[in-house]
Structures are given as structure tokens and as C-alpha cells.
Amino acid sequence: MSGATPRADWLLLALRLILAALFLVSGAMKLRDPLFFVFAIGAFKFGFHQGTLTLLAHFIPWVEILCAVALAAGLWTREAAVIVAGSMVVFSAAVVSLLWRDLDVQCPCFGPLRLICTGPMGVCEIVRNLVTAALATVLIRRGAGHLSLDACL
């Protein structure tokens, strides 16, 4: 638990809720159309077997939703933030590989919703992901604050 001031506790709560909302929407949109997500992951052309693509398309959204719930509740906040930050770095690296290989892929991040970025994946997604990772890093360093279940444990 951090030695945060009351104002910092409210800011940490706001940050947790923003990241939780982002990951809840992302996971839920992927679960609404898992077949779209399977095809979107396959478009990265990493050579994954169809079974692996299907597994990822069902696994990733649930991880995002579980992280969202943990962040919203402030339970295992640092652990959830590590997963959020790590996934954002991995997703950014995947987008860099798309750009490097000159592949035109639509972002599967939020299903049919377009959050901030539109069109084929590119620099916008990299910046969005790295900003999200930086925000998660604040929670890794500071913890959830006093307005959390972590503070009660």
C-alpha cells in the first residue's frame, strides 16, 4: 500500500477506473464477435496455427475483463497493472511488425468501435498503447491507494 495523500488516492482511483473501463470495453467487444477477433489476429501473419488463434481469441478478452474488474475494485492492482502494461507493450510491438512488413490490418482492439484511432493500424495505436502502458506503470509504482480493496488486505 502506498503512503498516498487523500488527493492522490482519488487520482489513483480515477486512473484505475479509466483503465478498467478501457479494458472492460476492449474485452467485451472482442467477446461479442470472437470470429472477427480470430481473423484479426490471423491478419498479423505471425504463423500461428488456427487452434492457437482460436485459443488467443477466447483467452485475451477474458484476461482483459479480469484485469478490468481487479483494477476497478483495487484488488491485486499492481498485478493487473503489470498485465495491462505488458500487453500494451506486446501489442505495440505487434503493430510495429505490421508497419515493418507493410501489412494493412484493421485494429481488432475494440471490435467495431473505433476508440481514438481509425483506419489501418499504425502509429496512432502504438502511441495509444504506450500511453496506456505508462498509465498502468503509475499503478505499478504507486499501488491502488487507500480507496481500494488492496488497502484493506
C-alpha angles and dihedrals in degrees: 000000000000127000090237124163119241091258091050089050090058091047091050090049091051091049092049092050093048092051091043092053091047093051094041091055091044094051094042093050091051091050091051090065111016092167090060088051092050090054092044092054090046090054088068086071096216090148097249117163114249090250091055091049091052091048092050092047090057098036102048097056093051091049089051092049093047090050089049092053092046092049094047092050094040090234117142086353098165092048092049090046091052089054091047094048093043094049091049091053091048092047090048091052089051091053091048088054090052091052092046091052092041094237120161107219129163114231112259091190099108102014110233092349117096109212111192095318126070134185126020118352116273145121093334091063091046091053092044091050095047092048088051090049090050091052090049089050089061088060091046090055100036103030125218097304127227094303094075145080088248088067090056095053 
